[in-house]
PDB file of C-alpha atoms in Angstrom:
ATOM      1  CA  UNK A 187     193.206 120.993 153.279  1.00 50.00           C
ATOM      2  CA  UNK A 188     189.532 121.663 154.796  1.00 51.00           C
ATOM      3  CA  UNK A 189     190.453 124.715 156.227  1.00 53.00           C
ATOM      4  CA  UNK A 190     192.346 125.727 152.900  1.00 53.00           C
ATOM      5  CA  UNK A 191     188.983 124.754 150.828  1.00 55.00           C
ATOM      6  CA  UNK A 192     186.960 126.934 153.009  1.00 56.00           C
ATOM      7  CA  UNK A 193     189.225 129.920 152.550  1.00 52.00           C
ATOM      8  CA  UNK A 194     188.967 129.390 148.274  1.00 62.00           C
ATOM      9  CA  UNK A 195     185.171 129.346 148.565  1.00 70.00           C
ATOM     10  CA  UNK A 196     184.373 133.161 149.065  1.00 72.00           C
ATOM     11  CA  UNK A 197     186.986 134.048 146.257  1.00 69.00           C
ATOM     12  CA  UNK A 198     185.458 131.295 143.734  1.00 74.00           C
ATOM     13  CA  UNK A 199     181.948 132.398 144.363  1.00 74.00           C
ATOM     14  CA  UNK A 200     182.757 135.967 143.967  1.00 71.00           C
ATOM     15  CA  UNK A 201     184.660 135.193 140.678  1.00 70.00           C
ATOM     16  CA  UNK A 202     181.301 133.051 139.595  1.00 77.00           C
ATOM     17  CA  UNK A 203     179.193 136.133 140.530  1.00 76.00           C
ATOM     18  CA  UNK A 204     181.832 138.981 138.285  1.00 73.00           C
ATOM     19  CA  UNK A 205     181.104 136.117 135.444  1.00 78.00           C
ATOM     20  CA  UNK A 206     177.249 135.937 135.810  1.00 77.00           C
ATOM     21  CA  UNK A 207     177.391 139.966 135.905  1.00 76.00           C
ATOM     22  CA  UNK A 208     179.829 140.121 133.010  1.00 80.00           C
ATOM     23  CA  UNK A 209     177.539 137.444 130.919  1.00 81.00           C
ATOM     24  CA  UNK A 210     174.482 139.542 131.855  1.00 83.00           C
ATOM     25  CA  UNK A 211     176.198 143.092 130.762  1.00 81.00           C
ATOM     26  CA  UNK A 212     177.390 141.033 127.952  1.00 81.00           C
ATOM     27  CA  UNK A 213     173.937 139.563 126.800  1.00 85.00           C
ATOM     28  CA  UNK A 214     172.645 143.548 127.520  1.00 84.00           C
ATOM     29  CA  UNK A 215     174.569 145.319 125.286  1.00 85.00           C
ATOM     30  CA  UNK A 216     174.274 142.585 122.519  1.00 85.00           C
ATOM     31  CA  UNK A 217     171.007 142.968 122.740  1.00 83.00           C
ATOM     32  CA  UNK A 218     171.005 146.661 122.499  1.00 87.00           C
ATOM     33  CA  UNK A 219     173.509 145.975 119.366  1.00 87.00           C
ATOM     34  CA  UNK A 220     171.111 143.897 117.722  1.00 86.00           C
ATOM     35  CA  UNK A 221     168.238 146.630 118.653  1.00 80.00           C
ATOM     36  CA  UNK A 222     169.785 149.132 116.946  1.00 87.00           C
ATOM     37  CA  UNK A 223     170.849 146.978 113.393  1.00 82.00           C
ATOM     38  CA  UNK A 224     167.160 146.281 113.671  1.00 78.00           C
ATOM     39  CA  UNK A 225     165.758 149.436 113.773  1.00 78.00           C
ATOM     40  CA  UNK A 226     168.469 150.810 111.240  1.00 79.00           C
ATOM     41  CA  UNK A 227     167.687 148.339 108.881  1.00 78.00           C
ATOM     42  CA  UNK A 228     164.306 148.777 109.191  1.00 74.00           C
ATOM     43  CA  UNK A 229     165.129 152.469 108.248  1.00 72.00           C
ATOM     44  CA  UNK A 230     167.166 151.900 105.169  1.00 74.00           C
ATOM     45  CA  UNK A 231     163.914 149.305 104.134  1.00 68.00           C
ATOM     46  CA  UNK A 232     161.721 152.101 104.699  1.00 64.00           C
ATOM     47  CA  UNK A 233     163.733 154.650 103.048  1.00 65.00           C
ATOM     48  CA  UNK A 234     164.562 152.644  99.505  1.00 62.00           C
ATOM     49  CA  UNK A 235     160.835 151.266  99.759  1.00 55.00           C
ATOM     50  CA  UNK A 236     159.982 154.866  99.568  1.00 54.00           C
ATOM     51  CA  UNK A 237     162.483 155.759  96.889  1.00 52.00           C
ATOM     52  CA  UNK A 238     161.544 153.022  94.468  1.00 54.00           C
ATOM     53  CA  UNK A 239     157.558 153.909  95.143  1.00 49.00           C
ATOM     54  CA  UNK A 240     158.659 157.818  94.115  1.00 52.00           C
ATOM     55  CA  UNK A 241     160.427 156.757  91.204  1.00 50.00           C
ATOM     56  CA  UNK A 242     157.590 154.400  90.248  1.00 45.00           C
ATOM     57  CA  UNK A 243     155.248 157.320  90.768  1.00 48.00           C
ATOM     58  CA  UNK A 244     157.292 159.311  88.359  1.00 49.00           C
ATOM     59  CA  UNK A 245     157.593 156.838  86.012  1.00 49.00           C
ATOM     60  CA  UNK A 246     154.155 156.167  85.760  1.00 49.00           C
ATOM     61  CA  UNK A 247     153.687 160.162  85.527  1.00 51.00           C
ATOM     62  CA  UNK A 248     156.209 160.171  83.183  1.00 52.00           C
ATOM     63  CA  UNK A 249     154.191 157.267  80.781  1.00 52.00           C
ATOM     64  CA  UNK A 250     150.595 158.400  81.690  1.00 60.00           C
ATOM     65  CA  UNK A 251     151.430 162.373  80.761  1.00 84.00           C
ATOM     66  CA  UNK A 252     148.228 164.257  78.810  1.00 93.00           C
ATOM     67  CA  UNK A 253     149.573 165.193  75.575  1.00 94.00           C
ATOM     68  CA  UNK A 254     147.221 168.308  75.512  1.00 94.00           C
ATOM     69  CA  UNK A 255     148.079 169.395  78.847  1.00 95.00           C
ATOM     70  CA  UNK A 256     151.475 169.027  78.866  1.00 96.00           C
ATOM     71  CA  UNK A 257     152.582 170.990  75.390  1.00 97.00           C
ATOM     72  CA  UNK A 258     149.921 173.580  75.597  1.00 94.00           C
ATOM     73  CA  UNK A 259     150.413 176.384  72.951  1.00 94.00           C
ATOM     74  CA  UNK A 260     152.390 173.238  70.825  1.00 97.00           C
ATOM     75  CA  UNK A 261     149.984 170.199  71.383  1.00 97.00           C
ATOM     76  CA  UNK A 262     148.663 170.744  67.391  1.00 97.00           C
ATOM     77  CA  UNK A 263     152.265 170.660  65.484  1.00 98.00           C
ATOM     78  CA  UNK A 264     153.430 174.289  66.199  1.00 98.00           C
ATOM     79  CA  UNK A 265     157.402 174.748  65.862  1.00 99.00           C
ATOM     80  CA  UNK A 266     159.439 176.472  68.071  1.00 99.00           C
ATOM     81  CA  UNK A 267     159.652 179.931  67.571  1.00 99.00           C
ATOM     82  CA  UNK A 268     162.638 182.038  67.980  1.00 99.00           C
ATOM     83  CA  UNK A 269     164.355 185.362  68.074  1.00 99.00           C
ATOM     84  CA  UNK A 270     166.317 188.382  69.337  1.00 99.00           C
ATOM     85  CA  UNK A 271     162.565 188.677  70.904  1.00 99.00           C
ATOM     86  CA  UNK A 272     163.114 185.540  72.691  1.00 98.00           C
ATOM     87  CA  UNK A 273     161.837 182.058  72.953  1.00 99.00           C
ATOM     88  CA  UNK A 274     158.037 181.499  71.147  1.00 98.00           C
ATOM     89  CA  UNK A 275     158.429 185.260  69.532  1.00 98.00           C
ATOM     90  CA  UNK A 276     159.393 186.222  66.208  1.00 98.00           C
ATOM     91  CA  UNK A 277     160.041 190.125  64.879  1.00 99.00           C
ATOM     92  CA  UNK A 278     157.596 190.635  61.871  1.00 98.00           C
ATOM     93  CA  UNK A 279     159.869 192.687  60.181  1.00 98.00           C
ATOM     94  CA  UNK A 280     162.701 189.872  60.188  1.00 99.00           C
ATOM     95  CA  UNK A 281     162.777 186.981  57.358  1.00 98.00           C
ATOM     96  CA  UNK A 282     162.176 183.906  58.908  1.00 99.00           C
ATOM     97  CA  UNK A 283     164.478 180.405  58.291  1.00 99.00           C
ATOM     98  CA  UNK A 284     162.499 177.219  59.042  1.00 99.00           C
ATOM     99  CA  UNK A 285     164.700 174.086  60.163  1.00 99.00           C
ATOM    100  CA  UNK A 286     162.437 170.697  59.909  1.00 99.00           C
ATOM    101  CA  UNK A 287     164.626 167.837  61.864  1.00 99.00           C
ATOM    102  CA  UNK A 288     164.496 164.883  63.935  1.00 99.00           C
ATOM    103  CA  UNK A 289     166.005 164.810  66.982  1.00 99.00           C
ATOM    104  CA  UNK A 290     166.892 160.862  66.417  1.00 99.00           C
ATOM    105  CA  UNK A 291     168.793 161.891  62.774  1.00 99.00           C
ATOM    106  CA  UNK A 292     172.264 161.952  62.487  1.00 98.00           C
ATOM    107  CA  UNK A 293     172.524 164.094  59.603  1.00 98.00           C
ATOM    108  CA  UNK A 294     170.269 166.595  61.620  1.00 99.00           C
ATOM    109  CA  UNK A 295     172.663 165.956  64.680  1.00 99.00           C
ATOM    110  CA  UNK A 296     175.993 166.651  62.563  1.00 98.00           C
ATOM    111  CA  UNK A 297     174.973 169.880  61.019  1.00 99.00           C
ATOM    112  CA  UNK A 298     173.670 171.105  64.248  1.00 99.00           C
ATOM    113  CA  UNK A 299     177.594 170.113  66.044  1.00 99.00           C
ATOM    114  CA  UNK A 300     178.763 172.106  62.808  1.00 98.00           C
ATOM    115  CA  UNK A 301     176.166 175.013  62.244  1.00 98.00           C
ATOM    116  CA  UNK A 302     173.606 174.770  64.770  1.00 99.00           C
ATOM    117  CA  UNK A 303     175.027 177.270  67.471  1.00 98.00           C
ATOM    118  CA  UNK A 304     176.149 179.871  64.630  1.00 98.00           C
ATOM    119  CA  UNK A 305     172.505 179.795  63.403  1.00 99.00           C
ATOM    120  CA  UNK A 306     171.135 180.581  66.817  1.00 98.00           C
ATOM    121  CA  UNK A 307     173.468 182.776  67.669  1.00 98.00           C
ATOM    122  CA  UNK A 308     172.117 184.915  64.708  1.00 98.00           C
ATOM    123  CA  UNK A 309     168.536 185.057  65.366  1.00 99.00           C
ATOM    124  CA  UNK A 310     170.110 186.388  68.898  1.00 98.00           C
ATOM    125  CA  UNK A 311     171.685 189.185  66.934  1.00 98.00           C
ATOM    126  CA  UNK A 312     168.171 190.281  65.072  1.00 98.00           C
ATOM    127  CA  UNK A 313     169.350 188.921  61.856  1.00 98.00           C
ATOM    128  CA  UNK A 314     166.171 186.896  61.343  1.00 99.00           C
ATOM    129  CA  UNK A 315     163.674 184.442  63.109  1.00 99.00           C
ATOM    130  CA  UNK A 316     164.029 181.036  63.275  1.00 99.00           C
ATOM    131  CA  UNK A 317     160.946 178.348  63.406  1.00 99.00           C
ATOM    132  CA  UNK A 318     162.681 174.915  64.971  1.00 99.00           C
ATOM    133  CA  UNK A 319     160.102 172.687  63.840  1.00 99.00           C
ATOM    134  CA  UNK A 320     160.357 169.056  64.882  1.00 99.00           C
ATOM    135  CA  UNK A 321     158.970 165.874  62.684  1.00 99.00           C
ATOM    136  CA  UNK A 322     159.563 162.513  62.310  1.00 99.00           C
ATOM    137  CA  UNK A 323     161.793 160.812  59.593  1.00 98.00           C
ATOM    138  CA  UNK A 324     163.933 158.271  61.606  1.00 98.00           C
ATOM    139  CA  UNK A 325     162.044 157.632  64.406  1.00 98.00           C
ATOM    140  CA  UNK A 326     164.430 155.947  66.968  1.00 98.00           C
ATOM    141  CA  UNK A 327     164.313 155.658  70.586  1.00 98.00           C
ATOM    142  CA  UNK A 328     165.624 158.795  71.503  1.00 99.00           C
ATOM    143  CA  UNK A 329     163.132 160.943  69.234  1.00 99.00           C
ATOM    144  CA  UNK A 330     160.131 160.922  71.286  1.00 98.00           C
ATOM    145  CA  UNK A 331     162.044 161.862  74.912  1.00 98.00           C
ATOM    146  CA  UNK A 332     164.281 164.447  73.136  1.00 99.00           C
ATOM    147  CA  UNK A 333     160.997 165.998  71.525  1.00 99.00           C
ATOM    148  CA  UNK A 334     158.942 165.884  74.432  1.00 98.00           C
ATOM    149  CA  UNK A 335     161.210 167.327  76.941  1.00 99.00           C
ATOM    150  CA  UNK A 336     162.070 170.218  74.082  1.00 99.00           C
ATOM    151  CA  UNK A 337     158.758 171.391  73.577  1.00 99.00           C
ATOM    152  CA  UNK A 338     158.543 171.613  77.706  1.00 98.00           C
ATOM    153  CA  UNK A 339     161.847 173.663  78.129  1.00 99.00           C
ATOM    154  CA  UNK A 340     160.497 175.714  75.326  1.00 99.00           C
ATOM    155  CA  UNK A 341     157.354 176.739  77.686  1.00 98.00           C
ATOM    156  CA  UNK A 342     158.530 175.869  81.003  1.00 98.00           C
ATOM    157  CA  UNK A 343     162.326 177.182  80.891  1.00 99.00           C
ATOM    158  CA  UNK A 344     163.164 179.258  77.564  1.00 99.00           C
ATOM    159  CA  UNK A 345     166.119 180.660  78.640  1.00 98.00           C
ATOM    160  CA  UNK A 346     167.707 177.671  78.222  1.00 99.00           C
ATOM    161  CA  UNK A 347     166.039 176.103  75.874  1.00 99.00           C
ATOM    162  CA  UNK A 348     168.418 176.650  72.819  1.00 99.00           C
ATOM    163  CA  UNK A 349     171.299 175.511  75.076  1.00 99.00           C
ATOM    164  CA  UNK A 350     169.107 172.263  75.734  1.00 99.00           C
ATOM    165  CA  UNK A 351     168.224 172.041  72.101  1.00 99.00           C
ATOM    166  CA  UNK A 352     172.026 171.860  70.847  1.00 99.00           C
ATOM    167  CA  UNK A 353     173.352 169.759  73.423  1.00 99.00           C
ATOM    168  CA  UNK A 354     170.574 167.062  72.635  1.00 99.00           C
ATOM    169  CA  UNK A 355     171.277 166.546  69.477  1.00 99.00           C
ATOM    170  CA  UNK A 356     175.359 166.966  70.195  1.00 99.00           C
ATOM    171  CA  UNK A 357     174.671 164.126  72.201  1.00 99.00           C
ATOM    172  CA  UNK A 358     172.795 162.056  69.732  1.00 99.00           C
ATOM    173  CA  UNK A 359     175.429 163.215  67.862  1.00 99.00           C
ATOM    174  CA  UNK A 360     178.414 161.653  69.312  1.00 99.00           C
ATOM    175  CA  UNK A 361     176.504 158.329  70.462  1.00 99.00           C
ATOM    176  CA  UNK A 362     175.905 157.771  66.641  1.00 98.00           C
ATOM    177  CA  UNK A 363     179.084 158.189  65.449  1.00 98.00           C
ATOM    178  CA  UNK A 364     180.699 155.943  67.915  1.00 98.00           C
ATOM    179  CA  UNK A 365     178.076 153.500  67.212  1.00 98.00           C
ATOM    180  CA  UNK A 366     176.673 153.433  70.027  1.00 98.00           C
ATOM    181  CA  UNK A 367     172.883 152.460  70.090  1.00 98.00           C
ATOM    182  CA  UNK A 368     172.571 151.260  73.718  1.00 98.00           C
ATOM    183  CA  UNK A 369     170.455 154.850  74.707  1.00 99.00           C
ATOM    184  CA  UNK A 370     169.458 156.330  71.471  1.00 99.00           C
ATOM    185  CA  UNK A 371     167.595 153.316  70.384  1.00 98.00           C
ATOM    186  CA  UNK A 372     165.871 152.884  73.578  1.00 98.00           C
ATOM    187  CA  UNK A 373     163.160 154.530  74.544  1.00 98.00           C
ATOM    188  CA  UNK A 374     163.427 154.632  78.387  1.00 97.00           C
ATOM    189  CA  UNK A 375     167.291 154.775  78.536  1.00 98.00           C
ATOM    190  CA  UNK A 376     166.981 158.175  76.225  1.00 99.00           C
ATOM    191  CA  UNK A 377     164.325 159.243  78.883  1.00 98.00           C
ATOM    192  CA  UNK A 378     166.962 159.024  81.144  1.00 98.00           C
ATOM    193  CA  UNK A 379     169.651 160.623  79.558  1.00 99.00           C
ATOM    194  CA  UNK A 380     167.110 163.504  78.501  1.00 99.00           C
ATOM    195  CA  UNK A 381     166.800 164.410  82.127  1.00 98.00           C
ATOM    196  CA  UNK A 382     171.134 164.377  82.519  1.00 99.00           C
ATOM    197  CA  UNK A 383     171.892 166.589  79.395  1.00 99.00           C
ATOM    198  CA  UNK A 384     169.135 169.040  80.839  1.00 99.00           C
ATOM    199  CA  UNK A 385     170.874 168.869  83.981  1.00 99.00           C
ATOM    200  CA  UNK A 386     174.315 169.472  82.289  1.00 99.00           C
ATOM    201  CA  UNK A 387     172.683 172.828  80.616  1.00 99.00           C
ATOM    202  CA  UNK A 388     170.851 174.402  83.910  1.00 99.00           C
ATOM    203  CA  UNK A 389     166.981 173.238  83.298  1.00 99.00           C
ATOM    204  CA  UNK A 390     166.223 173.039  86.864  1.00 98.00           C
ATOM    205  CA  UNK A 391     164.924 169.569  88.243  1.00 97.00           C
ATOM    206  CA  UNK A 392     161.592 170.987  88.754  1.00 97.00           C
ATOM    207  CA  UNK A 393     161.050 171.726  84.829  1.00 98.00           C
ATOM    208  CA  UNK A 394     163.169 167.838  84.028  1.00 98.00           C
ATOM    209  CA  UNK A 395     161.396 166.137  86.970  1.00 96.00           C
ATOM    210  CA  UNK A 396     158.422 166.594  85.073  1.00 95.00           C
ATOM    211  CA  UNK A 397     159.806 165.193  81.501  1.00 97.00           C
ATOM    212  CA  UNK A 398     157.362 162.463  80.320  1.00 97.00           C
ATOM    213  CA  UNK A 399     158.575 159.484  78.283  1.00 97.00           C
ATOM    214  CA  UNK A 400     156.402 160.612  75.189  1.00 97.00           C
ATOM    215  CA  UNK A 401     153.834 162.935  74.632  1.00 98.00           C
ATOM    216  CA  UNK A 402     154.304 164.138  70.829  1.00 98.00           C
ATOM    217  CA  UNK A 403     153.201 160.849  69.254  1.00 97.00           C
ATOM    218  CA  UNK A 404     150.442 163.240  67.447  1.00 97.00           C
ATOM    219  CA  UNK A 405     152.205 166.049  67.889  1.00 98.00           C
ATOM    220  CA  UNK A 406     154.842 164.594  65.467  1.00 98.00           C
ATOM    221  CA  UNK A 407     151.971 163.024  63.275  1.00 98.00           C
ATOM    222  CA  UNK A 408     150.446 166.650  62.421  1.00 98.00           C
ATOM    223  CA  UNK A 409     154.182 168.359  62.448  1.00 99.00           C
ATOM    224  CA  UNK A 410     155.123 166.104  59.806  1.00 99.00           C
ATOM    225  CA  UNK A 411     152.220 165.902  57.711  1.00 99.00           C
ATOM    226  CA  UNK A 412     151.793 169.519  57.458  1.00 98.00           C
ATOM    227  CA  UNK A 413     155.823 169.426  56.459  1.00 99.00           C
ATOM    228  CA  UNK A 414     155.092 167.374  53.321  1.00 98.00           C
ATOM    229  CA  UNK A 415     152.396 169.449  52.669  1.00 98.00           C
ATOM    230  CA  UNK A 416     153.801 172.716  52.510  1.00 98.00           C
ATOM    231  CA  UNK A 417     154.513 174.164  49.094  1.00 96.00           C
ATOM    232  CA  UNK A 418     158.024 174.404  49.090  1.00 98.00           C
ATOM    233  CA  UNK A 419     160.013 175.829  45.905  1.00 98.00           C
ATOM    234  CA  UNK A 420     163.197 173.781  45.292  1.00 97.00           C
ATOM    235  CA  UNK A 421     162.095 170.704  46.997  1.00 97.00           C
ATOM    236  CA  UNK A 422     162.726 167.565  45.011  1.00 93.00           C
ATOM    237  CA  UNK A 423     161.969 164.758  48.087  1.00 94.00           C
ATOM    238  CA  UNK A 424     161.691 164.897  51.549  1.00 96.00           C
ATOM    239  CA  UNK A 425     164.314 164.664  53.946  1.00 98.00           C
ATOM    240  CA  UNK A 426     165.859 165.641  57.063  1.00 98.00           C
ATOM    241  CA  UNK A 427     167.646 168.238  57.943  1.00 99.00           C
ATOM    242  CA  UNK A 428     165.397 170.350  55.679  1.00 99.00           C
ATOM    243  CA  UNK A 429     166.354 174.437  55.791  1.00 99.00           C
ATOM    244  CA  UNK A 430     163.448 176.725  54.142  1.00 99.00           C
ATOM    245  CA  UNK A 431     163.383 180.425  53.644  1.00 99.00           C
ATOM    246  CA  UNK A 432     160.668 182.367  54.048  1.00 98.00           C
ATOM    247  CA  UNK A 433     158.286 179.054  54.609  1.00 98.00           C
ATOM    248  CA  UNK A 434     158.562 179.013  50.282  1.00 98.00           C
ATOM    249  CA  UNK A 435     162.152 178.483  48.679  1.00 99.00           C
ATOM    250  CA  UNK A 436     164.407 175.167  50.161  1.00 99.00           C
ATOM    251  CA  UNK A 437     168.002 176.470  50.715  1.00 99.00           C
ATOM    252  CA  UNK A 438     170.477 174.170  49.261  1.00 98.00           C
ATOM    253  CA  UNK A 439     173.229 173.494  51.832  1.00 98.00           C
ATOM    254  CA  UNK A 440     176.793 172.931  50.585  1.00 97.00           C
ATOM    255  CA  UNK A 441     180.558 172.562  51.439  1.00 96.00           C
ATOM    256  CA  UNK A 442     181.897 169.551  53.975  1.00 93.00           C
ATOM    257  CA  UNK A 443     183.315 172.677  56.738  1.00 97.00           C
ATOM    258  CA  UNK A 444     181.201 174.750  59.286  1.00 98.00           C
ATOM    259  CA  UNK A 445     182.262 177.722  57.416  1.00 97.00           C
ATOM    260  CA  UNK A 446     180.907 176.683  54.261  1.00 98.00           C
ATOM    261  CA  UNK A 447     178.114 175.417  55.213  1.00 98.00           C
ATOM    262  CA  UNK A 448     177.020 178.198  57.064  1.00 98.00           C
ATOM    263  CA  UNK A 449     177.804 180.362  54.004  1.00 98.00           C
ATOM    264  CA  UNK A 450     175.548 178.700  51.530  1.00 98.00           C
ATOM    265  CA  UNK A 451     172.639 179.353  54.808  1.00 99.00           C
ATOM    266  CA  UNK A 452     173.144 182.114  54.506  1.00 98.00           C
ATOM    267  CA  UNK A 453     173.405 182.777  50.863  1.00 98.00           C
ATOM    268  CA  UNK A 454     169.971 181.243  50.361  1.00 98.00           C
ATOM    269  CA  UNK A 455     168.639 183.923  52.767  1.00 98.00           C
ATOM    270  CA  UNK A 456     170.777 186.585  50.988  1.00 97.00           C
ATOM    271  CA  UNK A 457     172.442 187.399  54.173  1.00 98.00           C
ATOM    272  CA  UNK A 458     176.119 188.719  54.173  1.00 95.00           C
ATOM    273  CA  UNK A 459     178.793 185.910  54.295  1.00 92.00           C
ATOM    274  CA  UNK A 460     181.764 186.910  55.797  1.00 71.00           C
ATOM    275  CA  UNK A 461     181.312 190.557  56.527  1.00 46.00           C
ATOM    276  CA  UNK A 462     180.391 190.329  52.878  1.00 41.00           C
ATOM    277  CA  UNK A 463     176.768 192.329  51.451  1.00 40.00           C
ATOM    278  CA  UNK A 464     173.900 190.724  50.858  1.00 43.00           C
ATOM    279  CA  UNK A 465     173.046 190.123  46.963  1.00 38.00           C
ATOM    280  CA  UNK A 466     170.685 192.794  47.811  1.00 40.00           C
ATOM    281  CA  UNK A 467     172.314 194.868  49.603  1.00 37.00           C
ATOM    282  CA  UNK A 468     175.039 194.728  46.674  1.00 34.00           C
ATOM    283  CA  UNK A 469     172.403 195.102  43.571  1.00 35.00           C
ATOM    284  CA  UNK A 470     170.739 199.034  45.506  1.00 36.00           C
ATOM    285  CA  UNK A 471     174.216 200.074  45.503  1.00 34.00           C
TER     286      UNK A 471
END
């Protein structure tokens, strides 16, 4: 039995030494393991502590934006100019339609979905020039963003500015009718959405990046004050959607279809409906 115990020695003590070596590769690599979750979650830490402090950054860009600096040419109530000529140009020898509208009223909203692209689409084709001119008669959430970021694509991004322009207020829109106030009566959720529907339209995220919150609080204040104080023929009471020709005579929008109501427009600017002439046109011949 001795000589039998002496023989299982060497083979025990080698089989105690593989174990030591196999703890001690063991206890390596777990420690490596737990190196490397470290430093990884370290990373992640660093990298979302540096995402929230950007977005915080922007945010407080966003709410901390100079009025003044930020609209420029449109800081003292100017409307949106445009024409065939392009974005913030009218032709002199064009008659000019003025739209007055909120971009947080739904009747503004629906006759945009209905009209608003047709209208456009004809100051593209040198028909006349149109003066988009934003004020304030609802006032919800969504008004200030949607104005704000406007008046920026305007400068910043005309080419797609009317794009931007209809899709905000599609989007306003379709949130209304579904009764839906969760964004558009919210002043930071708009913000939000703001920067998506320019996104959806091609304003590059250097123009949106630089959206602020609100900058048109006095913007809107002068815009609407010079609205009711302009000497409008035809105009009974204020309200939005408000169509005027030639800054003097209200046009008097009709009919419950596009078509319609994009005739009577046009009727109250004596344009031709239909491939019809002008009242004008029709009286020299």
């Amino acid at each position: 039995m001795a000589s039998k115990r002496t023989l299982d020695d060497p083979v025990r003590l080698k089989a105690q030494q593989l174990r030591e070596a196999q703890e001690k590769a063991d206890r390596r690599t777990r420690a490596i393991i737990i190196s490397i979750v470290v430093v990884v979650v370290l990373a992640v830490v660093a990298t979302v502590a540096i995402v929230i402090s950007r977005q915080i950054a922007k945010k407080s860009e966003a709410l901390t934006a100079d009025p003044v600096a930020v609209l420029g040419d449109y800081a003292s109530g100017e409307p949106i100019l445009y024409s065939h000529l392009g974005v913030g140009k009218i032709d002199e020898s064009l008659p000019t339609l003025t739209e007055y509208f909120d971009y947080s009223c739904h009747a503004c909203a629906d006759i945009d979905v209905l009209i608003g692209a047709q209208v456009s689409a004809g100051a593209d084709k040198g028909e006349y020039n149109v003066k988009y001119q934003p004020v304030q008669t609802v006032g919800l959430g969504y008004m200030s963003p949607a104005t704000s970021a406007s008046l920026i694509v305007a400068q910043k991004d005309p080419e797609h500015w009317a794009a931007f322009h209809h899709a905000l207020l599609a989007y306003f829109s379709t949130q209304f009718r579904a009764g839906k106030g969760e964004v558009i009566q919210d002043i930071d959720n708009s913000w939000k959405q703001v920067k998506v529907i320019a996104s959806q339209v091609g304003v590059p995220e250097s123009v949106s990046d630089g959206f602020p919150v609100n900058v048109v609080t006095d913007y809107l204040a002068a815009s609407s004050q010079a609205w009711r104080d302009a000497p409008v023929q035809g105009r009974s009471k204020l309200g939005t959607p408000e169509f005027v020709n030639n800054d003097s005579v209200k046009i008097e929008l009709s009919g419950k279809e596009a078509a319609a109501i994009l005739a009577s427009l046009r009727t109250g600017m004596s344009l031709p409906v239909d491939g019809a002439p002008s009242s004008e046109s029709a009286q020299s011949e």
